[in-house]
Short mmCIF file of C-alpha atoms in Angstrom, two decimals:
data_model
loop_
_atom_site.label_atom_id
_atom_site.label_comp_id
_atom_site.label_asym_id
_atom_site.label_seq_id
_atom_site.Cartn_x
_atom_site.Cartn_y
_atom_site.Cartn_z
CA MET A 1 87.16 143.43 87.37
CA ASN A 2 88.50 140.97 90.32
CA HIS A 3 89.76 142.54 93.50
CA HIS A 4 91.90 140.87 96.47
CA THR A 5 89.62 140.51 99.28
CA ILE A 6 92.22 142.47 101.48
CA GLU A 7 95.41 144.30 99.96
CA LEU A 8 98.06 145.82 101.74
CA ASP A 9 100.05 148.26 99.54
CA ASP A 10 103.38 149.36 100.57
CA VAL A 11 101.86 150.09 103.98
CA SER A 12 103.96 151.96 106.34
CA VAL A 13 102.84 152.74 110.37
CA SER A 14 105.15 154.18 112.95
CA LEU A 15 103.98 154.41 116.41
CA GLY A 16 105.65 156.85 118.29
CA GLU A 17 109.44 156.23 117.72
CA VAL A 18 108.81 152.81 116.96
CA ASP A 19 108.79 151.73 112.79
CA ALA A 20 105.79 149.33 113.72
CA LEU A 21 105.27 148.55 109.92
CA ARG A 22 107.62 149.28 106.69
CA ASP A 23 106.50 149.07 103.28
CA VAL A 24 104.55 145.79 104.01
CA SER A 25 102.42 144.56 100.79
CA LEU A 26 100.16 141.78 101.21
CA SER A 27 97.08 140.35 99.45
CA VAL A 28 94.16 137.88 100.36
CA ASP A 29 91.69 136.59 97.70
CA ALA A 30 88.07 134.80 98.47
CA GLY A 31 88.64 131.24 99.70
CA GLU A 32 92.15 132.00 101.19
CA PHE A 33 93.41 131.84 104.67
CA LEU A 34 96.87 134.00 105.38
CA GLY A 35 98.65 133.05 108.56
CA LEU A 36 100.73 136.11 110.13
CA VAL A 37 103.64 134.16 111.94
CA GLY A 38 106.31 136.00 113.88
CA PRO A 39 107.78 137.20 117.17
CA ASN A 40 106.44 139.08 119.44
CA GLY A 41 106.45 142.79 118.59
CA ALA A 42 106.82 141.84 114.94
CA GLY A 43 104.07 144.05 114.08
CA LYS A 44 101.49 141.68 113.64
CA THR A 45 98.70 142.64 115.57
CA THR A 46 99.22 146.46 114.35
CA LEU A 47 99.15 145.03 110.87
CA LEU A 48 95.50 143.53 111.49
CA ARG A 49 94.50 146.90 113.06
CA THR A 50 95.32 149.08 109.94
CA VAL A 51 93.50 146.54 107.79
CA ASN A 52 90.01 146.60 109.94
CA GLY A 53 91.04 150.73 110.16
CA VAL A 54 91.66 151.18 113.48
CA ILE A 55 95.18 152.28 112.62
CA THR A 56 95.94 154.71 109.52
CA PRO A 57 99.15 154.03 107.77
CA ASP A 58 101.60 156.77 107.52
CA SER A 59 102.24 155.18 103.74
CA GLY A 60 100.66 153.35 101.57
CA ALA A 61 97.40 151.93 100.98
CA VAL A 62 94.86 149.21 102.51
CA ARG A 63 91.88 148.57 100.10
CA LEU A 64 88.97 145.94 100.80
CA ASP A 65 87.52 144.44 97.76
CA GLY A 66 89.44 147.00 95.90
CA THR A 67 88.13 149.89 97.88
CA ALA A 68 90.50 151.91 99.89
CA VAL A 69 89.64 151.87 103.81
CA THR A 70 90.06 155.67 103.84
CA GLU A 71 87.12 156.23 101.27
CA LEU A 72 85.03 153.51 103.19
CA GLY A 73 84.66 155.30 106.70
CA PRO A 74 84.01 153.16 109.82
CA ARG A 75 80.99 151.70 108.96
CA GLY A 76 81.79 150.84 105.22
CA VAL A 77 84.88 148.78 106.58
CA SER A 78 82.33 147.30 109.14
CA ARG A 79 80.63 145.85 106.10
CA HIS A 80 83.88 144.49 104.62
CA VAL A 81 85.81 143.20 107.40
CA ALA A 82 84.81 141.59 110.53
CA THR A 83 87.17 141.12 113.53
CA VAL A 84 88.00 138.53 116.35
CA PRO A 85 90.24 140.03 118.85
CA GLN A 86 92.79 138.09 120.75
CA ASP A 87 91.18 139.79 123.98
CA THR A 88 87.54 138.40 124.38
CA SER A 89 87.02 139.91 128.20
CA VAL A 90 84.17 141.99 128.25
CA SER A 91 83.05 144.14 131.34
CA PHE A 92 79.46 143.14 131.22
CA ALA A 93 77.56 140.11 131.60
CA PHE A 94 75.98 140.18 128.24
CA SER A 95 73.76 137.12 127.06
CA VAL A 96 75.58 135.35 124.27
CA GLU A 97 73.25 136.14 122.11
CA ASP A 98 73.79 140.20 122.79
CA VAL A 99 77.61 139.71 121.61
CA VAL A 100 76.35 138.32 118.43
CA ARG A 101 73.88 140.59 117.89
CA MET A 102 76.72 143.29 118.06
CA GLY A 103 78.30 141.98 114.70
CA ARG A 104 74.86 143.45 112.73
CA THR A 105 75.67 147.08 114.10
CA PRO A 106 77.01 148.13 110.87
CA TYR A 107 73.45 147.22 109.57
CA ARG A 108 71.44 149.48 111.88
CA ALA A 109 70.57 152.71 112.80
CA ARG A 110 71.77 153.80 116.44
CA THR A 111 68.61 153.74 117.92
CA ASP A 112 67.58 150.56 116.35
CA LEU A 113 68.04 148.30 119.45
CA THR A 114 66.35 145.18 117.89
CA GLY A 115 66.76 144.86 114.32
CA ASP A 116 64.84 143.56 111.52
CA GLU A 117 64.09 140.11 110.10
CA ALA A 118 67.61 140.34 108.36
CA ASP A 119 69.53 141.11 111.68
CA ARG A 120 67.29 138.11 113.17
CA GLU A 121 68.41 135.62 110.63
CA ALA A 122 72.03 136.56 110.47
CA ILE A 123 72.05 136.01 114.35
CA GLU A 124 70.48 132.95 114.36
CA ARG A 125 72.79 131.39 111.63
CA ALA A 126 75.93 132.51 113.23
CA LEU A 127 74.75 130.91 116.55
CA GLU A 128 73.76 127.79 114.65
CA ARG A 129 77.08 127.45 112.85
CA THR A 130 79.54 128.11 115.69
CA GLU A 131 77.08 125.43 118.02
CA MET A 132 76.25 128.25 120.33
CA ALA A 133 72.54 128.59 120.11
CA ASP A 134 71.89 126.31 123.40
CA LEU A 135 74.11 129.09 125.07
CA ARG A 136 72.80 131.80 123.82
CA ASP A 137 71.14 132.96 126.88
CA ARG A 138 74.13 132.13 129.52
CA PRO A 139 75.98 135.58 130.17
CA ILE A 140 79.12 135.63 128.16
CA THR A 141 81.41 135.67 131.35
CA ALA A 142 79.83 132.45 132.66
CA VAL A 143 80.97 130.25 129.46
CA SER A 144 84.69 128.56 129.08
CA GLY A 145 87.44 130.32 127.40
CA GLY A 146 86.68 128.10 123.87
CA GLU A 147 82.88 128.99 123.76
CA ARG A 148 83.62 132.50 124.55
CA GLN A 149 86.00 132.29 121.23
CA ARG A 150 83.55 130.71 119.19
CA ALA A 151 81.01 133.67 120.33
CA PHE A 152 83.04 136.17 118.72
CA VAL A 153 83.28 134.04 115.73
CA ALA A 154 79.86 134.21 115.63
CA ARG A 155 79.53 137.73 115.84
CA ALA A 156 81.56 138.23 113.43
CA LEU A 157 79.89 135.61 111.16
CA ALA A 158 76.53 137.65 111.75
CA GLN A 159 78.55 140.69 110.70
CA ASP A 160 78.22 139.17 107.13
CA THR A 161 81.59 140.44 105.98
CA PRO A 162 83.37 138.77 102.60
CA ALA A 163 87.21 139.30 104.94
CA LEU A 164 87.81 138.43 108.38
CA VAL A 165 90.47 139.53 110.81
CA LEU A 166 91.78 137.29 113.74
CA ASP A 167 94.09 138.30 116.09
CA GLU A 168 95.53 134.79 117.95
CA PRO A 169 92.54 133.04 117.78
CA THR A 170 93.62 130.45 119.69
CA ALA A 171 95.64 132.09 122.36
CA SER A 172 95.15 131.10 125.67
CA LEU A 173 92.82 127.89 124.68
CA ASP A 174 93.22 124.26 125.26
CA ILE A 175 94.46 122.65 122.43
CA ASN A 176 90.91 121.07 121.85
CA HIS A 177 89.21 124.53 121.46
CA GLN A 178 92.24 125.64 119.47
CA VAL A 179 91.60 123.33 116.68
CA GLY A 180 87.48 123.77 116.94
CA VAL A 181 88.14 127.26 116.38
CA LEU A 182 90.45 126.96 113.47
CA GLU A 183 88.26 123.96 112.26
CA LEU A 184 85.14 126.53 111.95
CA VAL A 185 87.65 128.98 110.28
CA GLY A 186 88.46 126.99 107.61
CA GLU A 187 84.81 126.33 107.19
CA LEU A 188 84.14 129.82 106.78
CA ILE A 189 87.05 130.23 104.36
CA ALA A 190 85.46 127.19 102.25
CA ASP A 191 82.29 129.18 101.97
CA GLY A 192 84.21 131.81 100.17
CA ARG A 193 85.67 134.58 102.69
CA GLY A 194 88.95 135.54 103.01
CA ALA A 195 90.98 135.40 106.32
CA VAL A 196 94.01 136.75 108.02
CA ALA A 197 94.87 135.61 111.02
CA ALA A 198 97.78 136.51 113.70
CA ILE A 199 98.66 132.63 114.72
CA HIS A 200 101.37 132.02 117.58
CA ASP A 201 101.55 128.12 116.96
CA LEU A 202 103.80 127.65 114.20
CA ASP A 203 102.37 124.10 113.82
CA LEU A 204 98.86 125.47 113.83
CA ALA A 205 99.60 127.77 111.37
CA ALA A 206 101.25 125.21 108.86
CA ARG A 207 98.14 122.92 109.53
CA TYR A 208 95.06 125.35 108.49
CA CYS A 209 96.67 128.23 106.64
CA ASP A 210 97.10 127.98 102.88
CA ARG A 211 99.79 131.02 102.92
CA LEU A 212 102.10 132.12 105.55
CA ALA A 213 103.70 135.82 105.88
CA LEU A 214 106.68 135.65 108.62
CA LEU A 215 106.94 139.53 109.98
CA ALA A 216 110.01 140.54 111.94
CA ASP A 217 110.71 144.31 113.09
CA GLY A 218 107.78 145.43 111.11
CA GLU A 219 109.40 144.29 108.09
CA LEU A 220 108.20 140.96 105.93
CA GLN A 221 110.70 138.29 106.07
CA ALA A 222 109.14 135.87 103.90
CA VAL A 223 105.62 135.27 101.87
CA GLY A 224 104.52 131.59 100.58
CA ASP A 225 103.44 128.41 101.28
CA PRO A 226 103.88 126.78 104.81
CA GLU A 227 106.70 124.58 103.55
CA THR A 228 108.37 127.30 101.94
CA VAL A 229 108.13 129.82 104.78
CA LEU A 230 108.89 127.93 107.69
CA SER A 231 112.54 126.96 107.14
CA ASP A 232 115.41 127.62 109.36
CA GLU A 233 116.47 129.95 106.88
CA HIS A 234 114.01 131.84 107.47
CA LEU A 235 112.97 131.46 111.17
CA ARG A 236 116.16 131.26 112.74
CA PRO A 237 116.88 135.15 111.99
CA ALA A 238 112.99 136.20 112.77
CA PHE A 239 112.93 134.31 115.94
CA ASP A 240 116.89 134.52 116.96
CA THR A 241 117.09 130.63 117.26
CA ARG A 242 118.12 127.59 115.40
CA THR A 243 115.17 125.30 114.40
CA ALA A 244 114.56 121.95 113.03
CA VAL A 245 111.46 121.66 110.81
CA THR A 246 110.02 118.11 109.79
CA PRO A 247 106.64 116.75 108.25
CA ASP A 248 104.05 116.32 111.02
CA ALA A 249 103.42 112.58 111.23
CA VAL A 250 99.90 112.76 111.05
CA THR A 251 99.21 115.83 108.76
CA GLY A 252 102.07 115.81 106.69
CA THR A 253 102.49 119.83 107.41
CA PRO A 254 105.48 121.03 108.40
CA SER A 255 106.50 120.85 112.54
CA VAL A 256 108.83 123.12 113.95
CA THR A 257 111.15 122.54 117.52
CA ALA A 258 112.89 125.24 118.32
CA ILE A 259 116.19 123.97 119.98
CA ALA A 260 119.29 125.22 121.78
CA GLU A 261 122.92 125.54 120.49
CA PRO A 262 124.72 122.62 122.09
CA ARG A 263 127.69 122.80 124.17
CA ARG A 264 130.41 120.97 122.43
CA ASP A 265 132.61 119.56 125.23
CA ARG A 266 131.68 115.76 125.02
CA ASN A 267 134.69 114.64 122.27
CA ALA A 268 132.49 111.74 121.22
CA HIS A 269 130.95 110.28 118.35
CA VAL A 270 127.57 108.56 118.26
CA HIS A 271 126.53 106.52 115.17
CA VAL A 272 122.50 106.44 114.65
CA LEU A 273 121.25 103.81 112.40
CA GLY A 274 117.21 103.79 111.79
CA SER A 275 114.81 106.09 109.95
CA GLY A 276 111.55 108.01 110.58
CA ALA A 277 110.33 109.78 113.56
CA THR A 278 112.32 107.77 116.26
CA ALA A 279 115.62 108.64 114.50
CA ALA A 280 114.73 112.04 114.10
CA ARG A 281 114.22 112.49 117.73
CA ALA A 282 117.38 110.83 118.37
CA LEU A 283 119.64 112.88 116.43
CA THR A 284 117.92 115.99 117.94
CA LYS A 285 118.41 114.85 121.55
CA LEU A 286 122.35 113.26 120.72
CA TRP A 287 123.11 116.88 118.57
CA GLN A 288 122.15 119.13 121.61
CA ALA A 289 123.70 117.04 124.05
CA GLY A 290 126.87 118.26 122.29
CA PHE A 291 127.74 114.79 120.73
CA GLU A 292 129.45 114.22 117.60
CA VAL A 293 126.81 112.77 115.54
CA THR A 294 126.53 110.40 112.44
CA ALA A 295 124.10 108.76 110.75
CA GLY A 296 123.00 106.10 107.80
CA PRO A 297 122.45 104.72 105.44
CA MET A 298 118.66 106.48 105.55
CA PRO A 299 116.25 106.42 102.55
CA SER A 300 115.86 109.56 100.26
CA GLY A 301 113.35 112.06 101.54
CA ASP A 302 113.26 110.28 105.12
CA THR A 303 112.15 112.45 107.81
CA ALA A 304 115.42 112.05 109.97
CA LEU A 305 117.09 112.73 107.02
CA SER A 306 115.48 116.15 106.97
CA VAL A 307 116.70 116.63 110.15
CA ALA A 308 120.08 115.59 109.71
CA ALA A 309 120.43 118.49 107.19
CA GLU A 310 119.02 120.76 109.34
CA LEU A 311 121.41 120.11 111.74
CA ASP A 312 124.61 119.83 109.63
CA ILE A 313 124.70 116.05 110.51
CA GLU A 314 126.84 114.12 108.61
CA ALA A 315 124.28 111.44 107.08
CA ILE A 316 124.36 108.59 104.34
CA THR A 317 121.80 108.57 102.33
CA ALA A 318 120.54 105.46 100.40
CA PRO A 319 117.94 105.16 97.37
CA PRO A 320 114.50 104.29 98.70
CA LEU A 321 114.59 101.27 96.57
CA SER A 322 117.77 100.08 95.56
CA GLY A 323 119.70 100.27 98.88
CA PRO A 324 122.97 101.81 100.02
CA SER A 325 126.00 101.54 97.79
CA GLU A 326 129.29 99.48 98.72
CA SER A 327 130.94 102.57 99.31
CA ALA A 328 128.13 103.70 101.42
CA LEU A 329 128.07 100.52 103.47
CA ARG A 330 131.72 100.60 104.06
CA GLU A 331 131.57 104.30 105.40
CA ALA A 332 128.55 103.27 107.56
CA GLN A 333 130.56 100.25 108.99
CA GLU A 334 133.40 102.33 109.80
CA HIS A 335 131.34 105.01 111.45
CA CYS A 336 129.50 102.26 113.74
CA ARG A 337 133.10 100.60 114.60
CA THR A 338 134.72 103.81 115.43
CA ALA A 339 131.71 105.53 117.19
CA VAL A 340 131.55 105.22 121.17
CA ALA A 341 128.13 103.99 120.90
CA THR A 342 125.76 102.86 117.72
CA VAL A 343 122.09 103.71 118.26
CA LEU A 344 119.32 101.64 116.70
CA ALA A 345 116.05 103.82 116.71
CA ASP A 346 113.48 101.81 115.21
CA PRO A 347 115.46 100.39 112.44
CA GLU A 348 113.55 98.69 109.62
CA VAL A 349 115.45 95.20 109.28
CA GLY A 350 115.46 94.42 105.47
CA PRO A 351 115.99 90.93 103.61
CA ASP A 352 119.96 91.90 103.16
CA GLY A 353 120.29 91.94 106.45
CA THR A 354 122.30 95.33 106.20
CA VAL A 355 121.01 96.97 109.26
CA LEU A 356 122.01 94.04 111.46
CA GLU A 357 125.51 93.68 109.73
CA LEU A 358 126.08 97.20 110.56
CA ALA A 359 124.94 97.35 114.33
CA GLU A 360 127.08 94.06 114.46
CA SER A 361 130.24 95.49 113.97
CA SER A 362 129.59 98.03 117.16
CA GLY A 363 130.94 97.74 120.17
CA ARG A 364 128.18 99.41 122.01
CA PRO A 365 124.93 98.51 120.31
CA ILE A 366 122.07 100.74 122.00
CA LEU A 367 118.42 100.06 121.00
CA VAL A 368 115.63 102.83 121.18
CA GLU A 369 112.38 101.08 120.28
CA THR A 370 108.77 102.69 119.88
CA ARG A 371 107.62 99.90 117.61
CA PRO A 372 107.48 96.40 117.94
CA LEU A 373 109.77 94.34 115.86
CA GLY A 374 107.34 92.45 113.95
CA GLU A 375 106.47 96.02 112.21
CA ARG A 376 109.87 96.46 111.22
CA ASN A 377 111.12 92.77 110.53
CA HIS A 378 110.95 92.04 106.49
CA GLY A 379 113.67 89.46 106.74
CA GLY A 380 112.22 86.23 108.24
CA GLN A 381 113.06 84.39 111.04
CA ASP A 382 116.60 84.45 110.57
CA ALA A 383 116.51 88.16 110.73
CA ARG A 384 114.64 87.75 113.87
CA ASP A 385 117.01 85.53 115.54
CA ARG A 386 119.89 87.77 114.73
CA TYR A 387 117.86 90.79 116.30
CA ARG A 388 117.07 88.73 119.24
CA ASP A 389 121.08 87.94 119.57
CA LEU A 390 121.51 91.82 119.18
CA GLU A 391 119.12 92.55 121.76
CA SER A 392 120.52 90.22 124.26
CA ARG A 393 124.21 92.21 124.12
CA ALA A 394 122.38 95.57 123.29
CA LEU A 395 121.68 98.25 126.10
CA THR A 396 118.01 99.39 125.75
CA ALA A 397 117.05 103.14 126.33
CA SER A 398 114.18 105.01 125.82
CA ILE A 399 114.58 108.66 123.42
CA HIS A 400 114.57 110.61 127.00
CA GLY A 401 116.96 108.23 128.76
CA LEU A 402 119.15 108.16 125.47
CA VAL A 403 122.01 110.26 126.35
CA PRO A 404 122.42 109.38 130.30
CA ALA A 405 122.69 106.07 128.67
CA ILE A 406 125.60 106.66 126.58
CA ALA A 407 126.90 108.64 128.94
CA GLU A 408 127.01 106.05 131.48
CA THR A 409 128.23 103.34 128.67
CA ILE A 410 130.98 105.42 128.12
CA ARG A 411 132.08 106.91 131.71
CA PRO A 412 135.37 104.97 131.86
CA GLN A 413 136.40 107.38 129.19
CA ALA A 414 135.79 110.30 131.10
CA VAL A 415 133.00 112.04 129.41
CA PRO A 416 130.45 114.04 131.52
CA ALA A 417 127.23 112.99 131.90
CA ASP A 418 123.95 114.82 130.73
CA ASP A 419 122.40 116.76 133.44
#
């Protein structure tokens, strides 16, 4: 009979007067990486400490490979699940190899300080796998934060368990070490281990985890693949802030941006033409600055269109191949004509010249360009000439300077400038 590597069944835990976990049911299979995400105090660490037997639940059951933790005992639990703690500081200057050797404790008698050949082979494999063999004699207090984290991953690897528990494995690490540690964990998952990790960085969790479990106030809010869990619908009540979730430009996995609710005192309408990441950033900047924002036409499935939907921005949609309809073009042209400014955010210039025609109907075009025109012009020399004419009368701004540029442009209308 197949069992989940880790399984929680209606687990509840109280810490003093606080209900830390309430009726939590989760499972992790071999070869799966489950990420625990949620705000501080959500119960992530309590859940992990319950999995590895440090905390006994008030109700419900925790099973490792089908056997209840209460039946395994401390040594049995340590043979089923290894833990990489958040706090990797140590009081004594053990060597790196000594730290890794601690992972073999569940297999040795208390009086056995050296271990047998199996222990030595497991330690050597762990040091090699984590690229710590050259640092084996270095005091653990003398290595970098990333190296120390790898040493504790090596300790868990030497423990030779089917399950791993990691509590904020990337906390306080530089981005290169964050990626390095999670890549290493991914390799261990590929070997057939099951792992559950509390991860603070939502983007990293989305990139490396197969599934996510969102915890808030000790309760599961959502469980599923990153695309399902990381939505404003789930994140806003959990973190008490609005979010915009868009595909990462490189990995394609969800990227989460927390956004403050803007003031609404500008009473000025700005229209955005363009698509992709630049248009998405322009929409977010303008929305946060309190402008009334419209956008489009934008092709279905575009990143900027996703941002517009997250922020409840009115956006005109066009099929990706056939282009906008006549009614959509008329609507967009009216927006460009009446808006205090039209922002052209890395617009793609097609053979039909639609975006140029719309921009030419604007009294205040503002260009925001991060890519050269040659990459965006699909209309030949005529389109290039029209674009250069547009440039001659348009204001140019960076993403960060966009709001001040618009405010300066419309200053005669007494619209307050952004801070």
